[in-house]
Coordinates of C-alpha atoms in Angstrom, one line a residue:
Chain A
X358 CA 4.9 -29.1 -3.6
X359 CA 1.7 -30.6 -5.6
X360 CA -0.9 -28.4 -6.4
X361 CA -4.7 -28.9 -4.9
X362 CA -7.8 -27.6 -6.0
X363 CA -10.5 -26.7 -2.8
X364 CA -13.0 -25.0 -2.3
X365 CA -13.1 -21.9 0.2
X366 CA -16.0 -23.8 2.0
X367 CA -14.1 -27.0 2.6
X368 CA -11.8 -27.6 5.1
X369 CA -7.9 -28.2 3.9
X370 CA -7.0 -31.5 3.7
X371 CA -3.6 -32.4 4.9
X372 CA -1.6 -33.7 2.2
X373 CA 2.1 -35.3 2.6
X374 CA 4.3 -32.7 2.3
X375 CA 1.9 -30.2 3.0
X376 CA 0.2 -29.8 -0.5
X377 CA -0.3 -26.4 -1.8
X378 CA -3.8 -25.8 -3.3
X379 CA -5.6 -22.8 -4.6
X380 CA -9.3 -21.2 -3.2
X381 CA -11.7 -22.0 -5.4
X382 CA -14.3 -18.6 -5.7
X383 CA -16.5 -20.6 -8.4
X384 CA -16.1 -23.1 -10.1
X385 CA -15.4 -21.5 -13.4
X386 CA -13.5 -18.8 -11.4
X387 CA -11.1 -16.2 -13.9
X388 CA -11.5 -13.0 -14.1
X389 CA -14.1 -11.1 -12.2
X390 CA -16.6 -9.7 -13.7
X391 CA -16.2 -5.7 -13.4
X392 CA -18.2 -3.4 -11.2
X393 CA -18.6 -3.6 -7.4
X394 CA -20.5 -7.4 -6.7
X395 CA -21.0 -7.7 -3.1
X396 CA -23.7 -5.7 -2.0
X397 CA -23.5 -6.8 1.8
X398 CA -20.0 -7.2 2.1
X399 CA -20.6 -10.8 3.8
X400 CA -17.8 -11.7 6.6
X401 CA -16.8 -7.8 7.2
X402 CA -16.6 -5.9 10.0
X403 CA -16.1 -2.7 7.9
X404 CA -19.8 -1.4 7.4
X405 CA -21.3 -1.2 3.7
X406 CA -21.1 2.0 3.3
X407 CA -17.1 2.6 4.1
X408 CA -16.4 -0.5 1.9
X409 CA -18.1 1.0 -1.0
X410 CA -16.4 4.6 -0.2
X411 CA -13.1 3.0 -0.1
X412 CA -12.8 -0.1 -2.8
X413 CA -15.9 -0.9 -4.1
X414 CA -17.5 2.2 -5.3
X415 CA -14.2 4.4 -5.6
X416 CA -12.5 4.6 -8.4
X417 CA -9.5 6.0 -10.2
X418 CA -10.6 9.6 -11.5
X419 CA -8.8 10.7 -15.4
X420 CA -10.9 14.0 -15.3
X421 CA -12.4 16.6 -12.6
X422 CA -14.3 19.4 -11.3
X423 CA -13.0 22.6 -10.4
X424 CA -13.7 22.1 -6.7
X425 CA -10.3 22.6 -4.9
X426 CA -8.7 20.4 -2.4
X427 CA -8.0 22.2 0.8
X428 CA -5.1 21.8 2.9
X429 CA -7.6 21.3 5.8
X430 CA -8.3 17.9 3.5
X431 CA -5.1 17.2 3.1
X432 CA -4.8 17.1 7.0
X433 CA -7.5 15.2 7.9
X434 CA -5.9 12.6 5.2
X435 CA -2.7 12.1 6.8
X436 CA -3.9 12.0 10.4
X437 CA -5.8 9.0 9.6
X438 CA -3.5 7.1 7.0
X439 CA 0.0 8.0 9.4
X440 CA -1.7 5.5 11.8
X441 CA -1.0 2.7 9.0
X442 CA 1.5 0.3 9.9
X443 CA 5.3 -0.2 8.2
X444 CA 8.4 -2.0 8.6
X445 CA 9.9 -1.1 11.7
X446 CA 7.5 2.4 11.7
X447 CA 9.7 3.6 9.2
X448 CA 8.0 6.7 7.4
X449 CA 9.5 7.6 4.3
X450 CA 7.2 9.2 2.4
X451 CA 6.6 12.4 1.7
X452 CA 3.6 14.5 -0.2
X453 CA 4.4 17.5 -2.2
X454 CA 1.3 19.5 -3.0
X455 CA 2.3 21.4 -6.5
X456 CA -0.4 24.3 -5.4
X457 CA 1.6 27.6 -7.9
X458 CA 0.9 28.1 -11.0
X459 CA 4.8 27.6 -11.7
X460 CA 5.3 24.2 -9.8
X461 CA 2.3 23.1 -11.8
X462 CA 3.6 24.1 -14.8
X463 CA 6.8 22.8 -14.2
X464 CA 5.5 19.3 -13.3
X465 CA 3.0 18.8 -15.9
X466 CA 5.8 19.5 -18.0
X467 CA 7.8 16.5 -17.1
X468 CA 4.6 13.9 -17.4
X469 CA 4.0 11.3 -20.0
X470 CA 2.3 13.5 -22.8
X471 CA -0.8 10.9 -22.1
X472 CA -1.0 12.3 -18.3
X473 CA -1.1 16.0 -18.8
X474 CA -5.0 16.5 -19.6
X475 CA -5.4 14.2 -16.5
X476 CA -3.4 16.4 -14.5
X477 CA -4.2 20.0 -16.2
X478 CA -7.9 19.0 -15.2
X479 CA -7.2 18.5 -11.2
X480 CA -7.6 21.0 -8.6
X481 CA -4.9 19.3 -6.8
X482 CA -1.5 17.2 -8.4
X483 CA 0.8 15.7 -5.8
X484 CA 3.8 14.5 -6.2
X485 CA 4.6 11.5 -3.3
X486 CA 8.4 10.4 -3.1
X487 CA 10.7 8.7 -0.4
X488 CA 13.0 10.7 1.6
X489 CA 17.1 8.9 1.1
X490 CA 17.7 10.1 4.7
X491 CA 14.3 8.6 6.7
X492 CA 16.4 6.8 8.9
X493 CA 17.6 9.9 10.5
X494 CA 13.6 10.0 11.9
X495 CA 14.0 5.9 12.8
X496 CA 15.2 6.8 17.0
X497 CA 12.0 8.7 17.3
X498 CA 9.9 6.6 15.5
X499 CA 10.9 3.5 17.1
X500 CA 12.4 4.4 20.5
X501 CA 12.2 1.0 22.0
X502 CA 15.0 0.4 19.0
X503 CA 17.5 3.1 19.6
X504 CA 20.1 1.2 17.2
X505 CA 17.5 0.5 15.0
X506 CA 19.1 3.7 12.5
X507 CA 22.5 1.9 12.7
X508 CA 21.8 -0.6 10.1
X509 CA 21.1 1.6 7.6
X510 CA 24.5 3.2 6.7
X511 CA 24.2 2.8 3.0
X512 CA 22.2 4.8 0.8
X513 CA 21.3 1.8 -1.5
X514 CA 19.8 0.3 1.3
X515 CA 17.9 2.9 2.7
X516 CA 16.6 3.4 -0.6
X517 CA 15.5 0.0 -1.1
X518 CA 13.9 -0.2 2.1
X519 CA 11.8 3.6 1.5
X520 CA 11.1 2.3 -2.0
X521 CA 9.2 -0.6 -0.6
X522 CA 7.6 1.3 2.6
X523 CA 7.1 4.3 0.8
X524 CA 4.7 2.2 -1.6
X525 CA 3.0 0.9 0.9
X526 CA 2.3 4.3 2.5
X527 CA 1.1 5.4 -1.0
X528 CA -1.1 2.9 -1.5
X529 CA -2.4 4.2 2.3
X530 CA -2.5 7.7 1.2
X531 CA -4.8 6.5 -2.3
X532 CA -7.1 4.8 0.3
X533 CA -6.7 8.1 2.5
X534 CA -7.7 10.4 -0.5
X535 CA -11.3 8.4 -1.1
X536 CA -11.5 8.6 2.8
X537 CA -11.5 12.5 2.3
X538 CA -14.6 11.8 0.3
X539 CA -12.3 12.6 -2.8
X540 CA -10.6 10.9 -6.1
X541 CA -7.3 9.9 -6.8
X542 CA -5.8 9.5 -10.4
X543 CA -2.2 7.7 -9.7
X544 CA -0.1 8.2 -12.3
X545 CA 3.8 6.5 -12.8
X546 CA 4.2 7.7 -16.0
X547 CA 6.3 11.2 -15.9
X548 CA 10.4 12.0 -15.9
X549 CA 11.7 11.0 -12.3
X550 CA 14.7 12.2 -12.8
X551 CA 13.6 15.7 -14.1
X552 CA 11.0 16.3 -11.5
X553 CA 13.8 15.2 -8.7
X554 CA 16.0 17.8 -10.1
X555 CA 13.3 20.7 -10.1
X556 CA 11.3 19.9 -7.0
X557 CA 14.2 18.2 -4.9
X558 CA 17.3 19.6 -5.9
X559 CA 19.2 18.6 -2.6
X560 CA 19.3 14.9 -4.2
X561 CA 17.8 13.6 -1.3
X562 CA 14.3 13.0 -2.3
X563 CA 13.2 10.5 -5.0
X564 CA 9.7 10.5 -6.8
X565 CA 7.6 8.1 -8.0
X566 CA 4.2 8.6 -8.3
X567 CA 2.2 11.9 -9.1
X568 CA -1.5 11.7 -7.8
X569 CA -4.4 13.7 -9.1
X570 CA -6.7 14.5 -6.6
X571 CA -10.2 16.0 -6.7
X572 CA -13.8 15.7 -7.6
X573 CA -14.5 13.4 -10.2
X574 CA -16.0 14.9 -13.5
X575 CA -19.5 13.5 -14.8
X576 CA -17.5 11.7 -17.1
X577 CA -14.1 11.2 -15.4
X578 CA -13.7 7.4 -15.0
X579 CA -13.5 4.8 -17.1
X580 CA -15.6 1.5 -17.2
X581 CA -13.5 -0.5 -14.3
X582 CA -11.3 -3.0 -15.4
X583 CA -11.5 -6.9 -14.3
X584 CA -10.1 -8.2 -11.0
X585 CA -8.4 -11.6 -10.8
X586 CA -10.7 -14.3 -8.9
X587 CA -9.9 -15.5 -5.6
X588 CA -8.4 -18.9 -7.2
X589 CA -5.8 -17.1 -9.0
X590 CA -4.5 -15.1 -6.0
X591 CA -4.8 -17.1 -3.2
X592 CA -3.6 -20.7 -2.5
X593 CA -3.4 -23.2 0.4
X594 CA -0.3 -24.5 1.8
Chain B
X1075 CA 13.3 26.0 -4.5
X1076 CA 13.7 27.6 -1.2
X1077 CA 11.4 26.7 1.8
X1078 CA 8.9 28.0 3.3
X1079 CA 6.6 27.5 6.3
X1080 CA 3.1 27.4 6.1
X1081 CA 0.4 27.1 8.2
X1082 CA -2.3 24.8 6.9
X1083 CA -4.9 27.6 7.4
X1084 CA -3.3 29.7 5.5
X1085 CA -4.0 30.4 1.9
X1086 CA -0.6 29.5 0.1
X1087 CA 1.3 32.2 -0.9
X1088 CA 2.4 32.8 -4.5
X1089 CA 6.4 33.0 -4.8
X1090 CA 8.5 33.6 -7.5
X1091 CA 10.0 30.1 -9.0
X1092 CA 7.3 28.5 -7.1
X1093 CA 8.6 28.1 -3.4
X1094 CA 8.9 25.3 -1.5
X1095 CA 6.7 25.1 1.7
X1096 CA 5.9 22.7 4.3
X1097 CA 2.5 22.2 6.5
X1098 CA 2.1 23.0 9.9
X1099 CA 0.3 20.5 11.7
X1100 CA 0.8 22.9 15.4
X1101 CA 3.4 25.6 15.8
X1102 CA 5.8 22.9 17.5
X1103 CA 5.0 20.2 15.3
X1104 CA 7.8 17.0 15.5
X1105 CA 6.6 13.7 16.2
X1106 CA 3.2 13.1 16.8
X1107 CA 1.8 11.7 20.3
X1108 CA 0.9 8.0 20.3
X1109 CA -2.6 6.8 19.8
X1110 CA -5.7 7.7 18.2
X1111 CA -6.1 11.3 18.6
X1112 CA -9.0 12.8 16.4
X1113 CA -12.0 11.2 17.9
X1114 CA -13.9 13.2 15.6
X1115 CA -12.6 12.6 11.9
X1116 CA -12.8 16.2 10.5
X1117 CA -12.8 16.2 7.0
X1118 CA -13.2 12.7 6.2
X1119 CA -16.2 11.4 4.8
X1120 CA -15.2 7.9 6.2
X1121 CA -17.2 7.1 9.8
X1122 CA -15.6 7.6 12.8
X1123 CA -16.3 4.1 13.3
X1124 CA -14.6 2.9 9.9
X1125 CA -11.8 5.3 10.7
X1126 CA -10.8 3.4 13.8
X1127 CA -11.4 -0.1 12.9
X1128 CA -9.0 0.6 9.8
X1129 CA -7.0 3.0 11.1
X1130 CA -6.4 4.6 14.1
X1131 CA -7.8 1.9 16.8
X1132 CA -6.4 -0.8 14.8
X1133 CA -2.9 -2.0 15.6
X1134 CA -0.1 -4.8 14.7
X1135 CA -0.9 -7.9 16.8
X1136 CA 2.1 -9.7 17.9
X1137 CA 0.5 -12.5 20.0
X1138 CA -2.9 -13.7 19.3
X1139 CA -6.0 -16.1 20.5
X1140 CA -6.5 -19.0 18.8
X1141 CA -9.5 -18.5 17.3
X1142 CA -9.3 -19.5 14.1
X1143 CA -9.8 -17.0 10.3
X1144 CA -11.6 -18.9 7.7
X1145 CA -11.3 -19.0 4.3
X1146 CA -14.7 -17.6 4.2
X1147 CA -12.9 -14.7 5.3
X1148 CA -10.0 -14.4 3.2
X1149 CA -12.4 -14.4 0.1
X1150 CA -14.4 -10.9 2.0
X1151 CA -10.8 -9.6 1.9
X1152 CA -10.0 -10.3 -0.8
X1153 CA -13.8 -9.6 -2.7
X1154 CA -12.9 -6.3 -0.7
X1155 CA -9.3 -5.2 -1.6
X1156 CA -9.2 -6.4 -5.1
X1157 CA -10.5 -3.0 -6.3
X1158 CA -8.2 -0.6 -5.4
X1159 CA -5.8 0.8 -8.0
X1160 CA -2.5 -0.1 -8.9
X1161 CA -0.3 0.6 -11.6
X1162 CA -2.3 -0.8 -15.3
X1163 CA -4.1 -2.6 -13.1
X1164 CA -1.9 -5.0 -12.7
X1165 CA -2.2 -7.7 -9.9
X1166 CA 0.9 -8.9 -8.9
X1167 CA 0.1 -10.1 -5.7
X1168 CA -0.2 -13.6 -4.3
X1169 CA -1.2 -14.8 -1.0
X1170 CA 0.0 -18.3 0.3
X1171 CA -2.3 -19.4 3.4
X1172 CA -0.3 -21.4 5.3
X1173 CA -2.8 -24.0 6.7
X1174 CA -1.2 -27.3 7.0
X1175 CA 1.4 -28.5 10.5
X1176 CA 3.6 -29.3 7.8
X1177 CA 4.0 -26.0 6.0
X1178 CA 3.9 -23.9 9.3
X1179 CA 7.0 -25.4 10.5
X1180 CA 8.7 -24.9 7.3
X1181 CA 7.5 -21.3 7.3
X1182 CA 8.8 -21.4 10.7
X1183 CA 12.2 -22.5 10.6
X1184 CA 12.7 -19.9 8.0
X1185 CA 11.6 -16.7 10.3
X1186 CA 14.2 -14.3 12.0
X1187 CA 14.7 -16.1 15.2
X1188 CA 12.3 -12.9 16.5
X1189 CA 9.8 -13.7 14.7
X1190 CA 8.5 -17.3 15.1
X1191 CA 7.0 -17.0 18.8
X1192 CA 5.0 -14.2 16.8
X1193 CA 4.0 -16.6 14.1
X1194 CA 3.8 -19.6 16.4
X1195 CA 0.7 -17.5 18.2
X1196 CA -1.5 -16.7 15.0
X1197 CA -3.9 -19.2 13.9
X1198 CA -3.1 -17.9 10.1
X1199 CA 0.1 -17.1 8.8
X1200 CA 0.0 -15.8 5.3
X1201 CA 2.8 -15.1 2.4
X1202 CA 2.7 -12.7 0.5
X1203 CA 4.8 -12.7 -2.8
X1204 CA 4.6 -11.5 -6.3
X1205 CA 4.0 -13.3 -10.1
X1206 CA 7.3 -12.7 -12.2
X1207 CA 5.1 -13.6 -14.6
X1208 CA 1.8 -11.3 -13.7
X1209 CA 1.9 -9.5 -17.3
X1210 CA 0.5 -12.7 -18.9
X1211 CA -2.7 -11.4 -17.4
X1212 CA -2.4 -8.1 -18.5
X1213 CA -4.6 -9.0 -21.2
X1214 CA -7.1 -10.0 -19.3
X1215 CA -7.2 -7.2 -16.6
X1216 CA -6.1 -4.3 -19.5
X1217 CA -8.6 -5.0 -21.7
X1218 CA -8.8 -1.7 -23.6
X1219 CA -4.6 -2.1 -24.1
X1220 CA -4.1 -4.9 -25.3
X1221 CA 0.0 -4.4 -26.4
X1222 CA 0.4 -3.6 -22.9
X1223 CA 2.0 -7.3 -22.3
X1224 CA 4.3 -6.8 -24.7
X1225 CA 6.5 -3.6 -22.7
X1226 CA 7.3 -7.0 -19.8
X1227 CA 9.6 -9.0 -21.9
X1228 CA 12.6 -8.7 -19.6
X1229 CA 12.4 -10.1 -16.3
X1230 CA 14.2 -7.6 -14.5
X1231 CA 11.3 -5.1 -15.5
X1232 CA 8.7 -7.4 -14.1
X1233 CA 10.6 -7.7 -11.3
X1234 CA 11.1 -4.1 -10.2
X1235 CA 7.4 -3.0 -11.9
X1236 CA 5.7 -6.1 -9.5
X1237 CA 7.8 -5.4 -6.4
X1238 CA 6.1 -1.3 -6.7
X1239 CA 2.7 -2.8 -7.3
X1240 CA 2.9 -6.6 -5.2
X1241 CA 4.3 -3.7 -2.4
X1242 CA 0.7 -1.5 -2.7
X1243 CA -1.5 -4.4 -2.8
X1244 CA 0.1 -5.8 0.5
X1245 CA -0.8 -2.3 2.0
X1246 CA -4.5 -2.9 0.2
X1247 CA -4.5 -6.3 2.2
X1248 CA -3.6 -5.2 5.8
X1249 CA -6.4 -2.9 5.6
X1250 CA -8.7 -5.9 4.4
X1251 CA -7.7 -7.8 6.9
X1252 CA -8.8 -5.1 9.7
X1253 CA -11.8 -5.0 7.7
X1254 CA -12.6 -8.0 8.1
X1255 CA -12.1 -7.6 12.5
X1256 CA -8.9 -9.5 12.3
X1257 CA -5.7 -8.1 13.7
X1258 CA -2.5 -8.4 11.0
X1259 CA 0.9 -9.0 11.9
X1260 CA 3.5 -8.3 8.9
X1261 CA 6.9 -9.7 9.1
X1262 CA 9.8 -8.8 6.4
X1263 CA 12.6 -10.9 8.7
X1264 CA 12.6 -14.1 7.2
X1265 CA 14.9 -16.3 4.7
X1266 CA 13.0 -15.2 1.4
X1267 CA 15.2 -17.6 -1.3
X1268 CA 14.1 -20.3 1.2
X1269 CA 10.6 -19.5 1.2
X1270 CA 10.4 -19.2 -2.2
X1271 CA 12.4 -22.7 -2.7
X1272 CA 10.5 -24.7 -0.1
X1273 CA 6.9 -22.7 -1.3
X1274 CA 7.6 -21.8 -5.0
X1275 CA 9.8 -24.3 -6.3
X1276 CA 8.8 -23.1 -9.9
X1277 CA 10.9 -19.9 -9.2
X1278 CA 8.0 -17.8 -10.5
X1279 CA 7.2 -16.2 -7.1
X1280 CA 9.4 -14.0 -4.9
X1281 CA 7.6 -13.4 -1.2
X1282 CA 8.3 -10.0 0.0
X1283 CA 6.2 -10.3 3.4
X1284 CA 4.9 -13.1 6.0
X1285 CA 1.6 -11.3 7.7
X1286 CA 0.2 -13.1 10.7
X1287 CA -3.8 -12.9 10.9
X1288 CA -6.2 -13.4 13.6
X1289 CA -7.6 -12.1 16.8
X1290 CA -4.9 -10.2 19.0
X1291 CA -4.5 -11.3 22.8
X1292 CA -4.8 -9.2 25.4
X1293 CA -1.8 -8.4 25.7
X1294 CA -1.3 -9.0 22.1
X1295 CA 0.0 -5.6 21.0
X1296 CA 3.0 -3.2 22.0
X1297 CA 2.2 0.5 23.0
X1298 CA 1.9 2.7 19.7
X1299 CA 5.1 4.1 18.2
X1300 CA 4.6 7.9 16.7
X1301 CA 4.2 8.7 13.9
X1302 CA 5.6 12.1 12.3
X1303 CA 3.4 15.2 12.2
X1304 CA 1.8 16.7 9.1
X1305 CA 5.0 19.3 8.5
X1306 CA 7.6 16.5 8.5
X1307 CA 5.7 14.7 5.5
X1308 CA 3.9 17.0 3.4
X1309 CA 5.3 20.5 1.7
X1310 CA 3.7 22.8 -0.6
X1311 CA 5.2 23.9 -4.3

């Protein structure tokens, strides 16, 4: 396929075999520029205010207060964002709250050395991995499919299946978090292997993020970084 | 670890070697009842009205009304979505509007035979795939590390590292498009090496999802599957 330039505002023009064109957001589109840019969040139903809680306004916290997270929180987090949709209602993920001195010790332990301030500094570290065996829940979650669990007989691909779903339910859970009023600090960079050994040791859990979650300090975020322009995400087929 | 139950009001109890808890959502927690079921949103700082429009009122759409999304409207999305966090701030994700008779029957013929009365219905369909080659623009969206391009020089590690993220910004966009008042419908049955040959003949994109977009028909949408209560997902070290 050819590639097409439009604009968002024109109609797309058909093209023998179907040409494949990109959105135009301005004309010199790139990068954005960085900081929240749409004041009235024209063509949303969402209100203002929730987009801005949400994506525009929230924003990934490196340092916090000493305000703790409740479980209460926690709650009201997962009642909203287990309502977020998945392949097939699969639900592999699962949320470890390190909340003991000793769990916390042990995970910082096992982070990137450029993570543990970060995480030394929140009132709450979780660590969010996919459960190996979520297909075992797949007859309850999706009874209109009771064979649904047959098709997942290997482990390799359950686990490629809960790695993909899993991340999508994180990335629900990050939204969830700023939701709660609160910030999340998402951080890949720690030993998977060792925190799978000391926080699941039946093998049947993997890890792959550990999110700080809190109250942003005064000075806990960094300038936000640029966000690719419409043109460079989106096309036109 | 051993396990432990908890009740989310309680205060967690200290345990030698940190134990291993879970939450309880209500005594005889399993799998939740379907639908919306906290009119009231307590502890969230989101609106009970933003809660539901995102969340808990909004629901896959499997047959929809044609009145047509603009692009006017994928821009809001994506003005929207674009902020939330992944993983360096990468931006993986690329969305393919498929606008043109052509290109919808070639999308089409390349569903899960399940799936194309589904896409047939929605006035959008949309592909969703990720840039093997996203870390070229690391530069530009990671400005204050500016070697970070150089840890993507095998494919294979831009592979996996964009699948995590492209999979987190596809969750980012379902919730856009509720944002915007549209209904989503994500598919992952479809041929995806003839996708990408028919739609990326470059071979530099790998589609992971086809979401169908627009407004759901009446009887658009299947009754709500459960989801799994608080103490099936989240545990306390």
């Amino acid at each position: 396929m050819t590639a097409t330039h439009l604009t968002a505002r024109d109609a797309v023009p058909g093209r023998p075999g179907h040409g494949h064109g990109h959105l135009h957001a301005v004309p010199d589109a790139g990068v954005g520029v960085p900081g929240p840019d749409d004041a009235g969040a024209p063509g949303l139903a969402l209100s203002p205010e929730a987009a801005d809680l949400l994506f525009r306004a929230a924003h990934t916290a490196y340092r916090f207060t000493s305000e703790p997270v409740s479980d209460e929180q926690i709650r009201a987090i997962h009642d909203l964002v287990k309502w977020a949709p998945t392949a097939m209602n699969a639900q592999p993920l699962r949320i470890t709250l390190v909340r003991s001195p000793e769990a916390r010790e042990a995970l910082i332990a096992r982070l990137a050395a450029g993570n543990r301030a970060k995480a030394q500094s929140a009132p709450l570290i979780a660590i969010l991995s996919y459960d190996l065996d979520f297909h075992d829940t797949l007859p309850e979650v999706l009874p209109h499919a009771p064979r649904a669990r047959d098709g997942f007989a290997e482990e390799r691909a359950r686990a490629e299946f809960a790695s993909f779903n899993s991340a999508m339910q994180a990335a629900y859970f990050l939204i969830g978090v700023r939701a709660a009023g609160l910030a999340a600090g998402p951080m890949g960079g720690f030993d998977r292997e060792g925190v799978d050994r000391e926080f699941f040791p039946d093998g049947r859990q993997r890890s792959f993020l550990v999110v700080n979650i809190g109250h942003p300090a005064a000075d806990g975020q960094f300038p936000r970084s640029p966000r690719l322009d419409l043109e460079r995400v989106v096309s036109v087929a």
